[in-house]
Amino acid sequence: MEAIQAKPNAPSVQRERDRKRKMVDSSDSVSIDMETLSLGGKEFLIKTCHGCVSVSVYGDQDKPALITYPDLALNHISCFQGLFFCSEACSLLLHNFCIYHISPPGHELGAATSSPDDPVLSVDDLADQIAEILNYFGLGAVMCMGVTAGAYILTLFALKYRQRVIGLILISPLCQAPSWTEWLCNKVICNLLYYYGMCGVVKEFLLKRYFSKQEARGSAQVPESDIVQACRRLLDERHSLNVSRFIEALNGRPDISEGLRKLHCRSLIFVGESSPFHSEALYMTSKLDRRYSALVEVQACGSIVTEEQPHAMLIPMEYFLMGFGMYRPPKLSVSPRSPLSPLCISPELLSPESMGLKLKPIKTRIHVEV
């Protein structure tokens, strides 16, 4: 495998950086150099047996690895920056991990259009690419975080390479084969992409997939949120052929729900109550071993909790990572929203028996309001 240094699309990153900086400036949380976070990563274009994959690496590569995989037509700029610009979550994750943002083929900033002669990859091919990426960086077992389509790819990867995954953080995940309705809708979207490119109808379809209607996408009385407007602009930069190839891979995905019970890595699932994949997340949770999994439902939120309600993820992630011996750095101040700090947690609370949130069956779901 080979790695080629890739340059980010500067105007796109600048617009996204300005948007996120405004969000951070309005927060009363820990101060972090957002410009360093946005542009300080290293870009790699890694050649695998199934084509080249862009990987953005942030943090100390001597730390444990957290790999991310975004949803359809997104990359780490448009899918995970909301979470990483939430300073409390950023301090938790970057203190404990080196972040490896994997973009689906052709979804990275500045990506070229795929050749029509290139073979369409399957979801198994995409999962195998992840194994090759880990091999390139010399990584063993990793933590995984994925959103919807990315959550499916990472779950499939965990099923195929069980020794290489220590935990899954899944946002609005999929585990079943597409329904006939989804399959047909995806075919229509592919045809629209082929004839009209990233047109208004396709963008509205994708935004409905990502965000809640009233809270983010707005209405006649409520203006569209800044997050949705920024995502709409970033969708303009996606190449229609690259997006349609990812859709075709998802349209051919098999049902993996029966294998979920065999997963013994810990899993934390988030889903917005307004997500079109809400029922799918509930179904997936029912198929996982309840000793190792938990579900967090986020009110007033769509599928991409990482962008729409990132603060809602903080406390569940802290409890989840405590099971791996990971904490938020004690030198940083703790938000009033979070009771967690290594300095104020009694030792008995760190035992597995006391942490039913993630290690024991939960009879009621967790509802998070922000």
CSV table of C-alpha atoms in Angstrom, one decimal:
chain,number,residue,atom,x,y,z
A,1,MET,CA,0.0,0.0,0.0
A,2,GLU,CA,1.1,3.5,-0.7
A,3,ALA,CA,0.2,6.9,0.9
A,4,ILE,CA,0.1,10.1,-1.0
A,5,GLN,CA,-0.1,13.5,0.8
A,6,ALA,CA,-3.4,15.1,-0.2
A,7,LYS,CA,-4.2,18.8,0.1
A,8,PRO,CA,-7.6,19.9,1.5
A,9,ASN,CA,-9.9,22.2,-0.4
A,10,ALA,CA,-9.0,25.5,1.3
A,11,PRO,CA,-12.2,27.5,0.6
A,12,SER,CA,-14.4,24.6,1.9
A,13,VAL,CA,-12.4,24.2,5.0
A,14,GLN,CA,-12.3,28.0,5.6
A,15,ARG,CA,-16.1,28.2,5.4
A,16,GLU,CA,-16.6,25.3,7.7
A,17,ARG,CA,-14.0,26.6,10.1
A,18,ASP,CA,-15.7,30.0,10.3
A,19,ARG,CA,-19.1,28.3,11.0
A,20,LYS,CA,-17.7,26.1,13.7
A,21,ARG,CA,-15.7,29.0,15.3
A,22,LYS,CA,-19.0,31.0,15.7
A,23,MET,CA,-20.5,28.0,17.5
A,24,VAL,CA,-17.5,27.6,19.8
A,25,ASP,CA,-17.3,31.3,20.6
A,26,SER,CA,-20.9,31.2,22.0
A,27,SER,CA,-20.0,28.3,24.3
A,28,ASP,CA,-18.9,28.7,27.9
A,29,SER,CA,-16.8,25.5,27.8
A,30,VAL,CA,-13.1,24.8,27.6
A,31,SER,CA,-11.1,27.0,25.2
A,32,ILE,CA,-9.4,25.0,22.4
A,33,ASP,CA,-7.4,26.2,19.4
A,34,MET,CA,-10.1,25.5,16.8
A,35,GLU,CA,-7.9,26.5,13.8
A,36,THR,CA,-5.4,23.8,14.8
A,37,LEU,CA,-8.1,21.2,15.1
A,38,SER,CA,-9.6,22.1,11.7
A,39,LEU,CA,-6.4,22.3,9.7
A,40,GLY,CA,-3.8,20.6,11.8
A,41,GLY,CA,-4.5,17.1,10.7
A,42,LYS,CA,-2.3,15.1,8.3
A,43,GLU,CA,-4.0,14.0,5.0
A,44,PHE,CA,-3.1,10.6,3.6
A,45,LEU,CA,-4.4,9.0,0.3
A,46,ILE,CA,-3.9,5.3,0.9
A,47,LYS,CA,-3.8,2.9,-2.0
A,48,THR,CA,-5.7,-0.4,-1.2
A,49,CYS,CA,-6.7,-3.4,-3.2
A,50,HIS,CA,-10.1,-1.7,-3.8
A,51,GLY,CA,-8.8,1.7,-4.7
A,52,CYS,CA,-7.5,4.8,-2.9
A,53,VAL,CA,-9.0,6.0,0.3
A,54,SER,CA,-8.5,9.4,2.0
A,55,VAL,CA,-7.6,9.4,5.7
A,56,SER,CA,-7.3,12.5,7.9
A,57,VAL,CA,-5.2,11.9,11.0
A,58,TYR,CA,-5.5,14.2,14.1
A,59,GLY,CA,-3.6,13.8,17.3
A,60,ASP,CA,-0.8,11.8,18.8
A,61,GLN,CA,-0.3,8.6,16.8
A,62,ASP,CA,1.1,6.9,19.9
A,63,LYS,CA,-2.3,7.0,21.5
A,64,PRO,CA,-5.1,4.4,20.9
A,65,ALA,CA,-6.9,4.8,17.6
A,66,LEU,CA,-10.4,6.0,17.0
A,67,ILE,CA,-11.6,5.6,13.4
A,68,THR,CA,-14.6,7.4,12.0
A,69,TYR,CA,-16.7,6.8,9.0
A,70,PRO,CA,-19.4,9.3,7.8
A,71,ASP,CA,-22.8,8.9,6.3
A,72,LEU,CA,-23.7,9.0,2.6
A,73,ALA,CA,-22.4,12.1,0.7
A,74,LEU,CA,-20.5,13.4,3.7
A,75,ASN,CA,-17.0,13.4,5.0
A,76,HIS,CA,-15.4,14.2,8.4
A,77,ILE,CA,-15.8,18.0,7.8
A,78,SER,CA,-19.5,17.8,7.4
A,79,CYS,CA,-20.3,14.8,9.6
A,80,PHE,CA,-18.0,14.9,12.7
A,81,GLN,CA,-16.7,18.5,13.1
A,82,GLY,CA,-19.7,19.5,15.2
A,83,LEU,CA,-18.7,16.9,17.8
A,84,PHE,CA,-15.0,17.7,17.7
A,85,PHE,CA,-15.8,21.5,17.9
A,86,CYS,CA,-17.8,20.8,21.1
A,87,SER,CA,-14.8,21.5,23.3
A,88,GLU,CA,-15.7,19.1,26.1
A,89,ALA,CA,-16.2,16.2,23.7
A,90,CYS,CA,-13.0,17.2,21.9
A,91,SER,CA,-11.0,17.2,25.1
A,92,LEU,CA,-12.4,13.8,26.0
A,93,LEU,CA,-11.6,12.2,22.6
A,94,LEU,CA,-8.3,13.8,21.7
A,95,HIS,CA,-7.0,13.3,25.2
A,96,ASN,CA,-7.5,9.5,24.8
A,97,PHE,CA,-7.3,8.9,21.1
A,98,CYS,CA,-5.6,9.6,17.9
A,99,ILE,CA,-8.4,10.2,15.4
A,100,TYR,CA,-8.4,8.6,11.9
A,101,HIS,CA,-11.2,10.1,9.8
A,102,ILE,CA,-11.8,7.8,6.9
A,103,SER,CA,-13.7,9.2,3.9
A,104,PRO,CA,-15.8,6.9,1.6
A,105,PRO,CA,-14.1,6.7,-1.8
A,106,GLY,CA,-14.5,10.0,-3.7
A,107,HIS,CA,-16.0,11.8,-0.7
A,108,GLU,CA,-12.9,13.6,0.6
A,109,LEU,CA,-12.4,17.4,0.0
A,110,GLY,CA,-11.1,18.0,-3.5
A,111,ALA,CA,-11.9,14.5,-4.7
A,112,ALA,CA,-11.8,13.8,-8.4
A,113,THR,CA,-14.7,12.2,-10.2
A,114,SER,CA,-14.5,8.4,-10.3
A,115,SER,CA,-13.9,6.8,-13.7
A,116,PRO,CA,-17.1,5.2,-15.1
A,117,ASP,CA,-14.9,2.2,-15.9
A,118,ASP,CA,-14.0,1.6,-12.2
A,119,PRO,CA,-15.8,-1.3,-10.6
A,120,VAL,CA,-18.6,-0.5,-8.1
A,121,LEU,CA,-17.4,-1.5,-4.6
A,122,SER,CA,-19.6,-3.6,-2.3
A,123,VAL,CA,-20.0,-2.9,1.4
A,124,ASP,CA,-17.6,-5.9,2.0
A,125,ASP,CA,-15.0,-4.1,-0.2
A,126,LEU,CA,-15.4,-1.0,1.9
A,127,ALA,CA,-15.0,-2.9,5.1
A,128,ASP,CA,-11.9,-4.6,3.8
A,129,GLN,CA,-10.4,-1.2,2.9
A,130,ILE,CA,-10.6,-0.4,6.6
A,131,ALA,CA,-8.5,-3.4,7.5
A,132,GLU,CA,-5.9,-2.3,4.9
A,133,ILE,CA,-5.8,1.2,6.4
A,134,LEU,CA,-5.2,-0.2,9.8
A,135,ASN,CA,-2.4,-2.3,8.5
A,136,TYR,CA,-0.9,0.7,6.8
A,137,PHE,CA,-0.8,2.7,10.0
A,138,GLY,CA,0.3,-0.4,12.0
A,139,LEU,CA,-2.8,-0.3,14.2
A,140,GLY,CA,-4.2,-3.2,16.2
A,141,ALA,CA,-7.6,-3.1,17.8
A,142,VAL,CA,-9.4,0.3,17.4
A,143,MET,CA,-12.4,2.2,18.7
A,144,CYS,CA,-14.9,2.9,15.9
A,145,MET,CA,-17.4,5.7,15.4
A,146,GLY,CA,-19.8,5.8,12.4
A,147,VAL,CA,-23.0,7.5,11.3
A,148,THR,CA,-25.8,5.7,9.5
A,149,ALA,CA,-24.1,4.2,6.4
A,150,GLY,CA,-20.7,4.6,8.1
A,151,ALA,CA,-22.1,2.8,11.1
A,152,TYR,CA,-23.1,-0.1,8.9
A,153,ILE,CA,-19.7,-0.3,7.3
A,154,LEU,CA,-17.9,-0.2,10.7
A,155,THR,CA,-20.3,-2.8,12.2
A,156,LEU,CA,-19.7,-5.1,9.2
A,157,PHE,CA,-16.0,-4.5,9.7
A,158,ALA,CA,-16.3,-5.5,13.4
A,159,LEU,CA,-18.1,-8.7,12.4
A,160,LYS,CA,-15.4,-9.6,9.8
A,161,TYR,CA,-12.4,-8.6,11.9
A,162,ARG,CA,-13.6,-9.1,15.5
A,163,GLN,CA,-10.1,-8.9,17.0
A,164,ARG,CA,-9.5,-5.5,15.6
A,165,VAL,CA,-12.4,-3.6,17.3
A,166,ILE,CA,-12.5,-2.8,21.0
A,167,GLY,CA,-15.7,-0.8,20.9
A,168,LEU,CA,-18.4,0.7,18.6
A,169,ILE,CA,-20.0,4.1,18.9
A,170,LEU,CA,-22.8,4.1,16.3
A,171,ILE,CA,-25.0,7.0,15.4
A,172,SER,CA,-28.4,6.2,13.8
A,173,PRO,CA,-27.0,2.8,12.5
A,174,LEU,CA,-28.3,0.4,9.9
A,175,CYS,CA,-28.1,-3.4,10.2
A,176,GLN,CA,-30.8,-4.7,7.8
A,177,ALA,CA,-30.9,-5.0,4.1
A,178,PRO,CA,-32.7,-2.1,2.4
A,179,SER,CA,-36.5,-2.4,2.3
A,180,TRP,CA,-38.1,-2.3,-1.2
A,181,THR,CA,-39.1,1.4,-0.5
A,182,GLU,CA,-35.5,2.4,0.4
A,183,TRP,CA,-34.1,0.4,-2.5
A,184,LEU,CA,-36.5,2.0,-5.1
A,185,CYS,CA,-35.9,5.5,-3.6
A,186,ASN,CA,-32.1,5.0,-3.9
A,187,LYS,CA,-32.5,3.9,-7.5
A,188,VAL,CA,-34.4,7.1,-8.2
A,189,ILE,CA,-31.8,9.2,-6.5
A,190,CYS,CA,-29.0,7.5,-8.6
A,191,ASN,CA,-30.9,8.3,-11.8
A,192,LEU,CA,-31.3,11.9,-10.7
A,193,LEU,CA,-27.6,12.1,-9.9
A,194,TYR,CA,-26.8,10.7,-13.3
A,195,TYR,CA,-29.0,13.1,-15.3
A,196,TYR,CA,-29.0,16.2,-13.2
A,197,GLY,CA,-26.1,15.9,-10.7
A,198,MET,CA,-26.4,17.2,-7.2
A,199,CYS,CA,-29.7,19.0,-7.9
A,200,GLY,CA,-32.2,20.5,-5.4
A,201,VAL,CA,-34.3,17.3,-5.2
A,202,VAL,CA,-31.3,15.2,-4.3
A,203,LYS,CA,-30.1,17.7,-1.7
A,204,GLU,CA,-33.5,17.9,0.0
A,205,PHE,CA,-33.6,14.1,0.1
A,206,LEU,CA,-30.2,14.0,1.8
A,207,LEU,CA,-31.0,16.8,4.2
A,208,LYS,CA,-34.2,15.0,5.2
A,209,ARG,CA,-32.0,11.9,5.9
A,210,TYR,CA,-29.6,13.9,8.1
A,211,PHE,CA,-31.6,16.4,10.1
A,212,SER,CA,-34.8,16.9,12.0
A,213,LYS,CA,-37.4,19.0,10.3
A,214,GLN,CA,-38.5,21.6,12.8
A,215,GLU,CA,-35.2,22.0,14.8
A,216,ALA,CA,-32.7,22.1,11.9
A,217,ARG,CA,-34.3,22.1,8.5
A,218,GLY,CA,-36.8,24.8,9.5
A,219,SER,CA,-40.2,25.6,8.2
A,220,ALA,CA,-42.2,28.5,6.8
A,221,GLN,CA,-42.0,30.1,10.3
A,222,VAL,CA,-38.6,28.8,11.4
A,223,PRO,CA,-35.5,29.6,9.3
A,224,GLU,CA,-33.1,26.9,8.3
A,225,SER,CA,-30.3,26.4,10.8
A,226,ASP,CA,-26.7,27.4,10.0
A,227,ILE,CA,-25.7,23.7,10.2
A,228,VAL,CA,-28.1,22.8,7.5
A,229,GLN,CA,-27.1,25.7,5.3
A,230,ALA,CA,-23.4,24.8,5.6
A,231,CYS,CA,-24.2,21.1,4.8
A,232,ARG,CA,-26.2,22.2,1.7
A,233,ARG,CA,-23.2,24.2,0.4
A,234,LEU,CA,-20.8,21.3,1.1
A,235,LEU,CA,-23.2,18.9,-0.8
A,236,ASP,CA,-22.6,21.1,-3.9
A,237,GLU,CA,-19.0,20.0,-3.9
A,238,ARG,CA,-19.8,16.2,-4.0
A,239,HIS,CA,-19.4,14.6,-7.4
A,240,SER,CA,-22.6,12.9,-8.4
A,241,LEU,CA,-20.9,9.7,-9.7
A,242,ASN,CA,-19.0,9.2,-6.5
A,243,VAL,CA,-22.2,9.6,-4.4
A,244,SER,CA,-24.2,7.3,-6.6
A,245,ARG,CA,-21.5,4.6,-6.3
A,246,PHE,CA,-21.8,4.7,-2.5
A,247,ILE,CA,-25.6,4.5,-2.8
A,248,GLU,CA,-25.3,1.4,-5.1
A,249,ALA,CA,-23.0,-0.2,-2.5
A,250,LEU,CA,-25.6,0.5,0.3
A,251,ASN,CA,-28.4,-0.8,-1.9
A,252,GLY,CA,-26.7,-4.1,-2.2
A,253,ARG,CA,-25.9,-4.5,1.5
A,254,PRO,CA,-26.9,-7.8,3.2
A,255,ASP,CA,-28.8,-8.1,6.5
A,256,ILE,CA,-26.2,-8.5,9.3
A,257,SER,CA,-28.6,-8.4,12.2
A,258,GLU,CA,-28.3,-12.2,13.0
A,259,GLY,CA,-24.6,-11.9,13.5
A,260,LEU,CA,-24.8,-9.0,16.0
A,261,ARG,CA,-25.3,-11.3,19.0
A,262,LYS,CA,-21.8,-12.6,18.4
A,263,LEU,CA,-20.3,-9.2,18.8
A,264,HIS,CA,-18.7,-9.0,22.3
A,265,CYS,CA,-17.1,-5.6,21.9
A,266,ARG,CA,-19.0,-2.9,23.8
A,267,SER,CA,-21.4,-0.8,21.7
A,268,LEU,CA,-23.0,2.6,22.4
A,269,ILE,CA,-25.8,3.6,20.0
A,270,PHE,CA,-27.2,7.1,19.6
A,271,VAL,CA,-30.2,7.9,17.6
A,272,GLY,CA,-32.3,11.1,17.2
A,273,GLU,CA,-36.0,10.7,17.8
A,274,SER,CA,-36.7,12.4,14.5
A,275,SER,CA,-34.3,10.3,12.5
A,276,PRO,CA,-35.8,8.2,9.7
A,277,PHE,CA,-33.6,5.4,11.0
A,278,HIS,CA,-35.0,5.5,14.5
A,279,SER,CA,-36.8,2.2,14.3
A,280,GLU,CA,-33.8,0.6,12.7
A,281,ALA,CA,-31.6,1.7,15.6
A,282,LEU,CA,-34.1,0.2,18.1
A,283,TYR,CA,-34.2,-3.0,16.1
A,284,MET,CA,-30.4,-3.2,16.0
A,285,THR,CA,-30.2,-2.6,19.8
A,286,SER,CA,-32.6,-5.6,20.3
A,287,LYS,CA,-30.2,-7.8,18.4
A,288,LEU,CA,-27.1,-6.9,20.3
A,289,ASP,CA,-26.0,-8.6,23.4
A,290,ARG,CA,-27.5,-6.4,26.2
A,291,ARG,CA,-24.5,-7.1,28.5
A,292,TYR,CA,-22.3,-5.0,26.2
A,293,SER,CA,-24.6,-2.4,24.6
A,294,ALA,CA,-26.7,0.6,25.4
A,295,LEU,CA,-29.1,2.9,23.5
A,296,VAL,CA,-29.3,6.7,23.8
A,297,GLU,CA,-32.3,8.4,22.2
A,298,VAL,CA,-31.8,12.1,21.7
A,299,GLN,CA,-34.9,14.3,21.6
A,300,ALA,CA,-35.4,17.1,19.0
A,301,CYS,CA,-32.7,15.6,16.8
A,302,GLY,CA,-32.4,13.8,13.4
A,303,SER,CA,-29.9,11.2,12.3
A,304,ILE,CA,-26.6,13.1,12.6
A,305,VAL,CA,-26.4,13.6,16.3
A,306,THR,CA,-22.7,14.5,15.9
A,307,GLU,CA,-23.8,17.7,14.1
A,308,GLU,CA,-27.2,18.6,15.4
A,309,GLN,CA,-26.9,17.8,19.1
A,310,PRO,CA,-23.2,17.0,19.9
A,311,HIS,CA,-23.5,18.0,23.6
A,312,ALA,CA,-26.0,15.2,24.1
A,313,MET,CA,-23.3,12.7,23.4
A,314,LEU,CA,-20.9,13.9,26.0
A,315,ILE,CA,-22.0,12.2,29.2
A,316,PRO,CA,-22.9,8.8,27.7
A,317,MET,CA,-19.5,8.7,25.9
A,318,GLU,CA,-17.8,9.6,29.2
A,319,TYR,CA,-19.4,6.7,31.0
A,320,PHE,CA,-18.8,4.4,28.0
A,321,LEU,CA,-15.1,5.2,27.8
A,322,MET,CA,-14.7,4.9,31.6
A,323,GLY,CA,-15.1,1.2,31.0
A,324,PHE,CA,-11.9,1.3,29.0
A,325,GLY,CA,-10.0,3.3,31.7
A,326,MET,CA,-10.3,6.5,29.7
A,327,TYR,CA,-11.2,9.9,31.2
A,328,ARG,CA,-11.4,13.6,30.4
A,329,PRO,CA,-8.1,15.3,31.3
A,330,PRO,CA,-8.4,16.5,34.9
A,331,LYS,CA,-6.5,19.7,34.2
A,332,LEU,CA,-9.5,21.0,32.1
A,333,SER,CA,-12.5,22.5,33.8
A,334,VAL,CA,-15.6,20.3,33.9
A,335,SER,CA,-18.9,21.7,32.6
A,336,PRO,CA,-21.9,22.0,35.0
A,337,ARG,CA,-23.7,19.7,32.5
A,338,SER,CA,-21.3,16.8,33.3
A,339,PRO,CA,-20.9,15.2,36.7
A,340,LEU,CA,-17.9,13.2,35.5
A,341,SER,CA,-14.3,13.9,36.5
A,342,PRO,CA,-11.6,11.5,37.7
A,343,LEU,CA,-11.2,13.8,40.8
A,344,CYS,CA,-14.8,13.5,41.9
A,345,ILE,CA,-15.8,9.9,41.1
A,346,SER,CA,-15.7,7.4,44.0
A,347,PRO,CA,-13.8,4.2,43.2
A,348,GLU,CA,-16.9,2.0,43.6
A,349,LEU,CA,-18.6,3.7,40.7
A,350,LEU,CA,-15.9,2.4,38.4
A,351,SER,CA,-16.8,-1.2,38.9
A,352,PRO,CA,-18.6,-3.0,36.0
A,353,GLU,CA,-21.6,-3.7,38.3
A,354,SER,CA,-22.2,0.0,38.8
A,355,MET,CA,-22.1,0.9,35.2
A,356,GLY,CA,-25.3,-0.5,33.8
A,357,LEU,CA,-25.5,2.3,31.3
A,358,LYS,CA,-23.2,0.3,29.0
A,359,LEU,CA,-22.4,-3.1,30.5
A,360,LYS,CA,-25.7,-4.5,31.8
A,361,PRO,CA,-29.1,-4.9,30.1
A,362,ILE,CA,-31.1,-1.7,30.3
A,363,LYS,CA,-34.9,-2.0,30.6
A,364,THR,CA,-35.6,1.6,29.7
A,365,ARG,CA,-34.0,3.7,27.1
A,366,ILE,CA,-32.0,6.8,28.0
A,367,HIS,CA,-33.6,10.1,26.8
A,368,VAL,CA,-31.3,13.1,26.6
A,369,GLU,CA,-32.5,16.6,26.5
A,370,VAL,CA,-30.3,19.6,25.7
